[in-house]
């Protein structure tokens, strides 16, 4: 424990400032100002190095948080990144994007605000990249075994890095034109600039991982041919099927799934030309759905110059602080203010959508909504409360129902669960021999930290399958959830 009295001397959380709103919505750069090293050291020094650090269990990766807090406090950045990399392949992603269930279970959180664990994490890895401490770790020898990883999101990348380092020859197949999954084309730059992804991909390439972008397995190459070519296959294709909103007027021009909108925006920010881009400039925008995807649409619409942005959620507004029925160390459902929410727009809870309304040109002109009524456990529009909200662009961000299944079912005979995810055993094997699954494709829509943890664990299972034993770590099992945290 670095500073035995740290938590007594510093009782508040301190985080880097967010850039002024009028400035940051003029560009796509990350919203946070660079961190101050003295503040970080103070925060790391608040860690009590508890006998039983619940944050380890709160983090699906089992990050060794008290150890790197201590090393950070001592100014031993190089050792800190070694401890952090021991459990997390990509702290630059989680340190920016994770909702930090570790902080909900921080023991200090019982009677004080939790240690700013996520901020310490991102500072450790940013310092490490800046100092050249993130070096390729190629395997000492090759096993002669080959593995195909399909999907290049955080689950696929984590599995690929682990398997490459274990000596297997790994190729990552991605149908998009660039590698990265939702880190590339879902999450906007104002949450994570793509240079962080590029730095990590460079390291992976130098370690020997091969990337094959622009190849869709199931279409360009069948799943069965892929299986025949490789000793093992990892399915890390994500949960890409969006939940639809089948109300009258759904097919009007101007009503889109959130991912149609975000992908195009991310491509343009990356320098691509997109013909007829779905764009918010000068429009009244409605975002339906209150999660990460919805927040990313709100931030993107403001940067594109929307006239107004209205965010609708069907459920009740969550409480501002931890409710009694979700005590420490559970991850509570509380009212969340992401950076995008600060930037403007209106958030409406208990809003039930009824119908999209058209203008004469067949374009959406408004959305009819009503208050939500809870009737026999279901949420329905309350009669007599209907009103219209003007809309030129509507983005449906209501989550994802699971992975795409047709090609996997037909070409590999893959079985799916009742919830629509790829069926798997406790060691990540699908019903097809030698085919494993990791991340959202097996877990359902989840988080980056779970995807990385599953990628690591699935890599251990593949290594065991190929070699009869493994030294790779397996931080989670398919049915695990962190303390009180449902994986959605
Ligand atoms: C807009 C948005 C914002 C989010 N923000 C956050 C956040 O801030 N924090 C957080 O923790 N989580 C966030 N999430 C959730 C998080 O991004 C996912 O849980 C995570 O990316 C899942 O990783 P994955 O590797 O399983 O799949 P994905 O990241 O979805 O990657 C799957 C990849 O597989 C590719 N693929 C699919 N089928 C094929 C095929 N047949 N052949 C070749 N390639 C294929 C896809 O093109 C895709 O690139 C967000 C999700 C969305 C949609
Ligand atoms: S990965 Fe997420 S849960 Fe784990 S230590 Fe980092 S912020 Fe916390």
Coordinates of C-alpha atoms and ligand atoms in Angstrom, one line a residue:
X1 CA 0.0 0.0 0.0
X2 CA 1.6 3.2 -1.2
X3 CA 0.2 5.8 1.2
X4 CA -1.4 4.4 4.3
X5 CA -3.2 7.6 4.9
X6 CA -4.0 8.5 1.3
X7 CA -7.7 7.8 1.6
X8 CA -8.0 9.9 4.8
X9 CA -6.1 12.9 3.3
X10 CA -7.9 12.9 -0.1
X11 CA -11.6 12.1 0.2
X12 CA -12.8 13.3 -3.2
X13 CA -12.6 11.9 -6.7
X14 CA -10.7 14.2 -9.2
X15 CA -11.0 13.6 -12.9
X16 CA -9.5 15.5 -15.9
X17 CA -11.7 18.3 -17.1
X18 CA -13.8 17.8 -20.2
X19 CA -13.1 20.4 -23.0
X20 CA -15.6 23.2 -23.1
X21 CA -18.7 22.1 -24.9
X22 CA -18.8 24.9 -27.5
X23 CA -15.2 24.0 -28.5
X24 CA -15.4 20.2 -28.5
X25 CA -18.6 19.9 -30.6
X26 CA -16.7 21.7 -33.3
X27 CA -14.4 18.8 -33.8
X28 CA -14.2 15.0 -33.3
X29 CA -11.3 14.8 -30.9
X30 CA -11.7 13.1 -27.5
X31 CA -13.6 15.2 -25.0
X32 CA -11.1 15.0 -22.1
X33 CA -8.2 17.4 -21.4
X34 CA -4.9 15.6 -20.7
X35 CA -4.7 14.3 -17.1
X36 CA -2.5 16.0 -14.5
X37 CA 0.1 13.7 -13.1
X38 CA -0.1 15.1 -9.5
X39 CA -3.9 14.6 -9.5
X40 CA -3.4 11.0 -10.7
X41 CA -0.9 10.2 -8.1
X42 CA -3.2 11.6 -5.4
X43 CA -6.0 9.4 -6.7
X44 CA -3.9 6.3 -7.0
X45 CA -2.7 7.0 -3.4
X46 CA -6.4 6.7 -2.2
X47 CA -6.4 3.0 -2.9
X48 CA -6.4 1.2 0.4
X49 CA -4.9 -2.1 -0.9
X50 CA -7.8 -3.9 0.8
X51 CA -7.2 -7.4 2.1
X52 CA -10.0 -8.5 -0.2
X53 CA -10.0 -6.1 -3.2
X54 CA -13.6 -6.4 -4.5
X55 CA -12.5 -4.4 -7.5
X56 CA -10.7 -7.5 -8.8
X57 CA -14.1 -9.3 -9.0
X58 CA -15.9 -6.2 -10.3
X59 CA -13.6 -6.2 -13.3
X60 CA -14.3 -9.1 -15.7
X61 CA -10.6 -9.1 -16.6
X62 CA -9.6 -9.5 -12.9
X63 CA -7.3 -6.5 -13.3
X64 CA -4.8 -6.3 -10.5
X65 CA -6.0 -2.8 -9.5
X66 CA -4.4 -2.2 -6.1
X67 CA -1.0 -3.4 -7.5
X68 CA -0.9 -0.9 -10.3
X69 CA -2.4 1.9 -8.2
X70 CA 0.6 1.4 -5.9
X71 CA 3.1 1.3 -8.7
X72 CA 1.5 4.4 -10.3
X73 CA 1.7 6.2 -6.9
X74 CA 5.4 5.3 -6.7
X75 CA 6.1 6.6 -10.2
X76 CA 7.0 3.2 -11.5
X77 CA 5.1 3.4 -14.8
X78 CA 7.0 0.6 -16.5
X79 CA 6.2 -1.9 -13.8
X80 CA 2.6 -0.6 -13.7
X81 CA 2.0 -1.3 -17.4
X82 CA 3.5 -4.8 -17.0
X83 CA 1.0 -5.6 -14.2
X84 CA -1.8 -4.0 -16.3
X85 CA -0.9 -5.9 -19.4
X86 CA -0.8 -9.1 -17.4
X87 CA -4.6 -9.2 -17.4
X88 CA -5.7 -6.7 -20.1
X89 CA -4.5 -6.7 -23.7
X90 CA -6.0 -3.3 -24.4
X91 CA -6.2 -0.9 -21.5
X92 CA -6.2 2.0 -23.9
X93 CA -9.7 0.8 -24.9
X94 CA -11.1 0.0 -21.5
X95 CA -9.5 3.0 -19.9
X96 CA -11.5 5.2 -22.2
X97 CA -14.7 3.2 -22.8
X98 CA -15.4 0.9 -19.9
X99 CA -18.3 1.8 -17.6
X100 CA -15.9 0.7 -14.8
X101 CA -17.9 -1.8 -12.8
X102 CA -14.6 -2.0 -10.7
X103 CA -15.4 1.4 -9.3
X104 CA -18.9 0.3 -8.2
X105 CA -17.2 -2.4 -6.1
X106 CA -14.3 -0.4 -4.8
X107 CA -14.2 -0.9 -1.0
X108 CA -13.6 2.8 -0.5
X109 CA -17.0 3.3 -2.2
X110 CA -18.8 2.1 0.9
X111 CA -18.4 5.5 2.6
X112 CA -16.4 7.6 0.1
X113 CA -16.4 8.2 -3.6
X114 CA -14.5 5.3 -5.3
X115 CA -10.9 5.6 -6.5
X116 CA -10.7 6.8 -10.1
X117 CA -9.5 3.4 -11.2
X118 CA -10.4 3.8 -14.9
X119 CA -8.5 7.1 -15.1
X120 CA -5.4 5.6 -13.5
X121 CA -5.7 2.7 -16.0
X122 CA -5.7 4.9 -19.1
X123 CA -2.9 7.1 -17.8
X124 CA -0.7 4.0 -17.3
X125 CA -1.1 2.9 -20.8
X126 CA -0.9 6.3 -22.4
X127 CA 2.4 6.9 -20.6
X128 CA 3.6 3.5 -21.7
X129 CA 2.9 4.2 -25.4
X130 CA 4.4 7.7 -25.0
X131 CA 7.6 6.2 -23.5
X132 CA 7.9 3.4 -26.0
X133 CA 7.3 0.7 -23.4
X134 CA 4.6 -1.1 -25.5
X135 CA 6.8 -3.4 -27.6
X136 CA 5.9 -6.3 -29.8
X137 CA 6.0 -9.6 -27.9
X138 CA 6.4 -12.2 -30.7
X139 CA 6.5 -15.9 -29.7
X140 CA 9.8 -17.5 -29.1
X141 CA 8.8 -20.5 -31.3
X142 CA 5.9 -21.4 -33.6
X143 CA 3.7 -24.4 -32.9
X144 CA 2.8 -25.0 -36.6
X145 CA -0.9 -24.8 -35.8
X146 CA -3.2 -22.3 -37.6
X147 CA -6.2 -20.4 -36.2
X148 CA -8.7 -18.2 -38.0
X149 CA -10.4 -15.5 -36.0
X150 CA -13.5 -14.2 -37.6
X151 CA -14.4 -10.6 -36.5
X152 CA -11.9 -7.9 -35.5
X153 CA -13.7 -6.3 -32.5
X154 CA -12.2 -6.4 -29.0
X155 CA -13.0 -10.1 -28.6
X156 CA -11.4 -11.2 -31.9
X157 CA -8.3 -9.0 -31.3
X158 CA -7.8 -10.2 -27.8
X159 CA -8.1 -13.9 -28.9
X160 CA -5.8 -13.2 -31.8
X161 CA -3.1 -11.6 -29.7
X162 CA -3.1 -14.3 -27.1
X163 CA -3.0 -17.1 -29.7
X164 CA -0.2 -15.4 -31.7
X165 CA 1.9 -15.0 -28.6
X166 CA 1.3 -18.6 -27.8
X167 CA 3.0 -19.5 -31.1
X168 CA 0.1 -20.2 -33.4
X169 CA -0.2 -18.7 -36.8
X170 CA -3.3 -16.5 -36.6
X171 CA -5.3 -14.8 -39.3
X172 CA -8.1 -12.3 -38.4
X173 CA -10.9 -12.1 -41.0
X174 CA -13.0 -8.9 -41.1
X175 CA -15.7 -8.1 -43.5
X176 CA -15.4 -4.3 -43.0
X177 CA -12.7 -2.5 -45.0
X178 CA -10.9 -1.6 -41.8
X179 CA -10.0 -3.7 -38.7
X180 CA -11.5 -2.9 -35.3
X181 CA -15.2 -4.0 -35.1
X182 CA -17.3 -1.6 -33.0
X183 CA -14.1 0.1 -31.8
X184 CA -13.7 1.3 -35.5
X185 CA -17.1 1.9 -36.9
X186 CA -19.5 2.0 -33.8
X187 CA -17.7 4.2 -31.3
X188 CA -17.0 7.8 -32.4
X189 CA -13.7 9.5 -32.1
X190 CA -14.9 11.8 -29.4
X191 CA -15.0 8.8 -27.1
X192 CA -11.8 7.1 -28.5
X193 CA -9.6 8.5 -31.3
X194 CA -8.7 5.8 -33.8
X195 CA -5.0 6.4 -33.3
X196 CA -5.2 4.3 -30.2
X197 CA -6.5 1.4 -32.2
X198 CA -3.9 1.9 -34.9
X199 CA -1.0 1.8 -32.3
X200 CA -2.3 -1.5 -31.0
X201 CA -2.8 -3.0 -34.4
X202 CA 0.8 -2.1 -35.3
X203 CA 2.0 -4.0 -32.3
X204 CA -0.1 -7.0 -33.2
X205 CA 1.2 -7.0 -36.8
X206 CA 4.8 -6.9 -35.6
X207 CA 4.0 -9.9 -33.4
X208 CA 2.9 -11.8 -36.4
X209 CA -0.9 -11.6 -36.4
X210 CA -2.2 -11.4 -40.0
X211 CA -5.2 -9.2 -40.9
X212 CA -7.6 -9.9 -43.8
X213 CA -10.0 -7.0 -44.0
X214 CA -12.8 -6.9 -46.6
X215 CA -13.5 -10.7 -46.4
X216 CA -16.9 -11.9 -45.3
X217 CA -16.9 -15.4 -44.0
X218 CA -20.1 -17.2 -45.2
X219 CA -20.1 -15.2 -48.4
X220 CA -16.6 -14.6 -49.8
X221 CA -15.4 -17.8 -48.2
X222 CA -17.7 -20.4 -46.6
X223 CA -17.5 -21.2 -42.9
X224 CA -17.0 -24.9 -43.8
X225 CA -14.1 -24.1 -46.2
X226 CA -12.5 -21.8 -43.5
X227 CA -12.8 -24.6 -40.9
X228 CA -11.2 -27.1 -43.3
X229 CA -8.2 -24.7 -43.9
X230 CA -7.4 -24.0 -40.3
X231 CA -6.8 -26.1 -37.2
X232 CA -9.3 -24.1 -35.2
X233 CA -11.7 -21.2 -35.8
X234 CA -12.8 -18.5 -33.3
X235 CA -16.2 -16.9 -34.1
X236 CA -16.0 -13.3 -32.8
X237 CA -18.6 -11.8 -35.1
X238 CA -20.4 -9.7 -32.5
X239 CA -24.1 -9.2 -31.9
X240 CA -24.9 -7.2 -35.0
X241 CA -28.6 -7.7 -35.6
X242 CA -30.4 -4.5 -34.4
X243 CA -33.6 -4.6 -32.5
X244 CA -36.3 -3.0 -34.7
X245 CA -39.3 -0.8 -33.9
X246 CA -42.1 -2.2 -36.0
X247 CA -44.6 0.7 -35.6
X248 CA -46.6 2.3 -38.5
X249 CA -44.3 4.5 -40.7
X250 CA -41.1 2.5 -39.9
X251 CA -40.2 2.4 -43.6
X252 CA -40.4 6.2 -44.2
X253 CA -37.3 8.0 -45.5
X254 CA -35.3 9.4 -42.7
X255 CA -35.8 6.5 -40.2
X256 CA -32.6 4.5 -39.7
X257 CA -30.9 2.1 -37.4
X258 CA -28.2 3.8 -35.3
X259 CA -25.4 1.8 -36.8
X260 CA -26.3 2.8 -40.3
X261 CA -25.7 6.4 -39.2
X262 CA -22.7 5.9 -36.9
X263 CA -20.8 3.7 -39.5
X264 CA -21.1 6.4 -42.1
X265 CA -20.1 9.2 -39.8
X266 CA -17.0 7.3 -38.6
X267 CA -16.0 6.6 -42.2
X268 CA -16.2 10.3 -43.0
X269 CA -14.3 11.3 -39.9
X270 CA -11.6 8.8 -41.1
X271 CA -11.4 10.7 -44.4
X272 CA -13.6 8.5 -46.6
X273 CA -16.2 9.9 -49.0
X274 CA -19.7 8.6 -48.4
X275 CA -22.3 9.3 -51.0
X276 CA -25.7 10.4 -49.7
X277 CA -24.5 10.3 -46.1
X278 CA -27.2 10.1 -43.4
X279 CA -26.5 13.5 -41.8
X280 CA -28.0 15.5 -39.0
X281 CA -27.1 19.0 -40.2
X282 CA -30.1 21.4 -39.9
X283 CA -32.4 18.6 -38.8
X284 CA -34.6 17.8 -35.9
X285 CA -33.2 14.5 -34.7
X286 CA -34.9 11.9 -32.5
X287 CA -32.7 9.1 -31.0
X288 CA -34.8 6.2 -29.6
X289 CA -33.0 4.3 -26.9
X290 CA -30.9 5.4 -24.0
X291 CA -27.7 3.3 -23.9
X292 CA -24.2 3.8 -25.3
X293 CA -25.4 3.6 -28.9
X294 CA -28.0 6.3 -28.2
X295 CA -25.4 8.6 -26.5
X296 CA -23.0 8.1 -29.5
X297 CA -25.8 9.2 -31.9
X298 CA -26.5 12.3 -29.7
X299 CA -22.8 13.4 -29.7
X300 CA -22.5 12.7 -33.4
X301 CA -25.7 14.7 -34.3
X302 CA -24.5 17.7 -32.3
X303 CA -21.2 17.7 -34.0
X304 CA -22.9 17.5 -37.4
X305 CA -25.0 20.6 -36.5
X306 CA -28.4 19.2 -35.7
X307 CA -31.2 21.8 -35.1
X308 CA -32.5 19.8 -32.1
X309 CA -31.8 16.4 -30.6
X310 CA -34.4 14.5 -28.5
X311 CA -33.6 11.3 -26.8
X312 CA -36.4 9.0 -25.9
X313 CA -36.3 6.1 -23.4
X314 CA -39.4 3.9 -22.8
X315 CA -38.5 3.2 -19.1
X316 CA -38.4 5.3 -15.9
X317 CA -35.6 7.7 -15.2
X318 CA -33.1 5.9 -13.1
X319 CA -32.3 7.3 -9.6
X320 CA -29.4 9.7 -9.2
X321 CA -27.6 7.6 -6.6
X322 CA -27.3 3.9 -5.6
X323 CA -30.8 2.6 -4.7
X324 CA -31.2 0.5 -1.5
X325 CA -31.9 -2.7 -3.5
X326 CA -28.6 -2.5 -5.3
X327 CA -26.1 -2.1 -2.4
X328 CA -22.3 -2.0 -2.6
X329 CA -20.6 -3.9 -4.2
X330 CA -23.2 -4.3 -6.9
X331 CA -23.1 -2.2 -10.1
X332 CA -26.2 0.0 -9.7
X333 CA -28.5 1.3 -12.4
X334 CA -28.3 5.0 -11.9
X335 CA -28.9 8.1 -14.0
X336 CA -25.9 8.4 -16.3
X337 CA -24.6 11.6 -17.7
X338 CA -22.2 10.8 -20.6
X339 CA -20.2 13.5 -22.2
X340 CA -22.7 13.5 -25.1
X341 CA -25.6 14.2 -22.8
X342 CA -23.9 17.3 -21.5
X343 CA -23.6 18.7 -25.0
X344 CA -27.3 19.5 -25.4
X345 CA -30.6 18.0 -26.4
X346 CA -33.5 16.8 -24.4
X347 CA -33.8 13.5 -22.6
X348 CA -37.3 12.1 -22.1
X349 CA -38.1 9.1 -20.1
X350 CA -41.4 7.1 -20.0
X351 CA -41.8 7.8 -23.7
X352 CA -43.6 5.1 -25.8
X353 CA -43.4 5.4 -29.5
X354 CA -46.7 5.1 -31.4
X355 CA -46.3 6.0 -35.0
X356 CA -43.9 7.8 -37.5
X357 CA -45.7 10.5 -39.4
X358 CA -44.9 11.4 -43.1
X359 CA -44.9 14.6 -45.1
X360 CA -46.1 14.6 -48.7
X361 CA -42.8 13.4 -50.0
X362 CA -42.9 10.2 -47.9
X363 CA -40.3 11.4 -45.5
X364 CA -40.6 11.3 -41.8
X365 CA -41.9 14.7 -40.4
X366 CA -42.7 13.7 -36.8
X367 CA -43.0 10.9 -34.3
X368 CA -46.1 10.4 -32.3
X369 CA -45.3 9.3 -28.7
X370 CA -47.3 8.7 -25.5
X371 CA -46.4 8.3 -21.9
X372 CA -45.5 4.8 -20.9
X373 CA -47.9 3.0 -18.8
X374 CA -47.0 -0.2 -16.9
X375 CA -49.9 -2.7 -17.4
X376 CA -49.5 -6.3 -16.1
X377 CA -45.7 -6.0 -16.3
X378 CA -45.7 -4.7 -19.8
X379 CA -45.0 -1.2 -21.0
X380 CA -47.8 0.3 -23.2
X381 CA -48.6 3.8 -24.5
X382 CA -51.1 5.5 -22.1
X383 CA -54.2 6.6 -24.0
X384 CA -54.9 10.3 -23.9
X385 CA -51.3 11.3 -23.6
X386 CA -50.2 11.2 -27.2
X387 CA -48.2 14.1 -28.7
X388 CA -46.1 14.7 -31.8
X389 CA -42.4 15.5 -31.8
X390 CA -41.1 17.0 -35.0
X391 CA -38.4 14.9 -36.7
X392 CA -36.4 15.0 -39.9
X393 CA -34.1 12.2 -38.9
X394 CA -34.9 9.3 -36.5
X395 CA -32.2 6.9 -35.2
X396 CA -33.3 3.6 -33.7
X397 CA -30.8 2.7 -31.0
X398 CA -32.7 0.0 -29.1
X399 CA -29.9 -2.5 -28.8
X400 CA -29.2 -5.7 -30.7
X401 CA -30.9 -9.1 -30.7
X402 CA -27.8 -11.2 -31.3
X403 CA -25.4 -12.5 -34.0
X404 CA -26.3 -13.1 -37.6
X405 CA -27.1 -16.8 -37.9
X406 CA -28.0 -18.0 -41.4
X407 CA -24.5 -18.7 -42.8
X408 CA -23.3 -20.2 -39.5
X409 CA -26.4 -22.5 -39.3
X410 CA -26.3 -23.6 -42.9
X411 CA -22.5 -24.0 -43.4
X412 CA -21.4 -25.3 -40.0
X413 CA -24.6 -26.5 -38.4
X414 CA -24.1 -24.1 -35.5
X415 CA -26.7 -24.3 -32.8
X416 CA -28.1 -21.1 -31.2
X417 CA -29.5 -20.5 -27.7
X418 CA -33.1 -19.5 -27.0
X419 CA -31.8 -15.9 -26.6
X420 CA -30.3 -16.1 -30.1
X421 CA -26.6 -16.3 -29.2
X422 CA -24.2 -19.0 -30.4
X423 CA -24.5 -22.0 -28.1
X424 CA -21.3 -23.0 -26.4
X425 CA -19.8 -25.2 -23.7
X426 CA -18.0 -24.0 -20.6
X427 CA -14.8 -23.9 -22.7
X428 CA -16.2 -21.7 -25.5
X429 CA -16.7 -24.5 -28.0
X430 CA -19.6 -24.3 -30.3
X431 CA -21.5 -27.4 -31.5
X432 CA -19.1 -27.6 -34.5
X433 CA -15.8 -29.3 -33.5
X434 CA -12.8 -27.0 -33.3
X435 CA -15.0 -23.9 -33.6
X436 CA -15.0 -21.6 -30.6
X437 CA -17.0 -18.4 -29.9
X438 CA -16.1 -15.3 -27.9
X439 CA -17.6 -11.9 -27.2
X440 CA -21.0 -10.6 -28.1
X441 CA -21.7 -13.4 -30.6
X442 CA -21.8 -15.9 -27.6
X443 CA -22.7 -13.6 -24.7
X444 CA -25.1 -11.3 -26.5
X445 CA -24.8 -7.5 -26.6
X446 CA -22.3 -6.6 -23.8
X447 CA -19.3 -4.5 -23.1
X448 CA -15.7 -4.1 -24.3
X449 CA -14.3 -5.4 -21.1
X450 CA -16.3 -8.6 -21.4
X451 CA -15.3 -9.0 -25.0
X452 CA -11.6 -8.8 -24.1
X453 CA -12.0 -11.1 -21.2
X454 CA -13.8 -13.7 -23.3
X455 CA -11.3 -13.3 -26.1
X456 CA -8.5 -14.2 -23.7
X457 CA -10.5 -17.1 -22.2
X458 CA -11.4 -18.5 -25.6
X459 CA -7.8 -18.3 -26.6
X460 CA -6.8 -20.4 -23.6
X461 CA -9.5 -23.0 -24.7
X462 CA -8.2 -23.0 -28.3
X463 CA -4.6 -23.5 -27.1
X464 CA -5.7 -26.4 -24.9
X465 CA -7.6 -27.9 -27.8
X466 CA -4.6 -27.7 -30.1
X467 CA -1.8 -28.5 -27.7
X468 CA -3.5 -30.7 -25.0
X469 CA -2.6 -28.0 -22.4
X470 CA -2.2 -24.3 -22.0
X471 CA -0.5 -21.6 -19.9
X472 CA -2.8 -18.9 -21.2
X473 CA -5.1 -17.3 -18.6
X474 CA -8.9 -17.7 -18.7
X475 CA -10.3 -14.8 -16.7
X476 CA -14.0 -15.6 -17.2
X477 CA -16.3 -18.5 -18.1
X478 CA -19.2 -18.1 -20.5
X479 CA -21.9 -17.9 -17.8
X480 CA -20.0 -15.5 -15.5
X481 CA -21.3 -12.1 -14.6
X482 CA -19.4 -9.6 -12.5
X483 CA -20.7 -8.7 -9.1
X484 CA -24.3 -7.7 -9.6
X485 CA -23.6 -6.7 -13.2
X486 CA -25.7 -8.1 -15.9
X487 CA -23.8 -8.4 -19.1
X488 CA -25.9 -6.2 -21.3
Ligands
LIG1 C1 -22.4 2.3 -30.9 C2 -21.9 1.5 -29.8 C3 -21.2 2.1 -28.8 C4 -20.7 1.3 -27.7 N1 -20.0 1.9 -26.7 C5 -19.5 1.1 -25.8 C6 -18.7 1.7 -24.7 O1 -18.6 2.9 -24.7 N2 -18.2 0.9 -23.8 C7 -18.4 -0.5 -23.8 O2 -17.8 -1.2 -22.9 N3 -19.1 -1.1 -24.8 C8 -19.6 -0.3 -25.7 N4 -20.4 -0.9 -26.7 C9 -20.5 -2.4 -26.8 C10 -19.2 -2.9 -27.3 O3 -18.7 -2.2 -28.4 C11 -19.3 -4.4 -27.7 O4 -19.8 -5.1 -26.6 C12 -18.0 -5.0 -28.2 O5 -17.5 -4.3 -29.3 C13 -18.2 -6.5 -28.6 O6 -17.0 -6.9 -29.2 P1 -17.0 -8.2 -30.2 O7 -15.5 -8.3 -30.5 O8 -17.7 -9.3 -29.6 O9 -17.8 -7.7 -31.5 P2 -17.8 -6.4 -32.4 O10 -17.0 -5.3 -31.8 O11 -19.2 -6.2 -32.8 O12 -16.9 -7.0 -33.7 C14 -17.5 -8.0 -34.5 C15 -16.8 -7.8 -35.9 O13 -17.1 -9.0 -36.6 C16 -17.3 -8.6 -38.0 N5 -18.0 -9.7 -38.6 C17 -19.3 -10.1 -38.4 N6 -19.6 -11.1 -39.2 C18 -18.6 -11.4 -40.0 C19 -18.3 -12.3 -41.0 N7 -19.2 -13.2 -41.4 N8 -17.1 -12.3 -41.6 C20 -16.1 -11.4 -41.2 N9 -16.3 -10.5 -40.3 C21 -17.5 -10.5 -39.6 C22 -18.0 -7.3 -37.9 O14 -17.9 -6.6 -39.1 C23 -17.4 -6.7 -36.7 O15 -16.3 -5.9 -37.1 C24 -20.9 -0.1 -27.7 C25 -21.7 -0.7 -28.8 C26 -22.2 0.1 -29.8 C27 -23.0 -0.5 -30.9
LIG2 S1 -11.3 -2.8 -17.4 FE1 -13.1 -1.7 -16.7 S2 -13.7 -2.9 -14.9 FE2 -11.6 -3.5 -15.4 S3 -10.3 -2.1 -14.1 FE3 -10.6 -1.1 -16.2 S4 -12.3 0.3 -15.9 FE4 -12.4 -1.2 -14.2

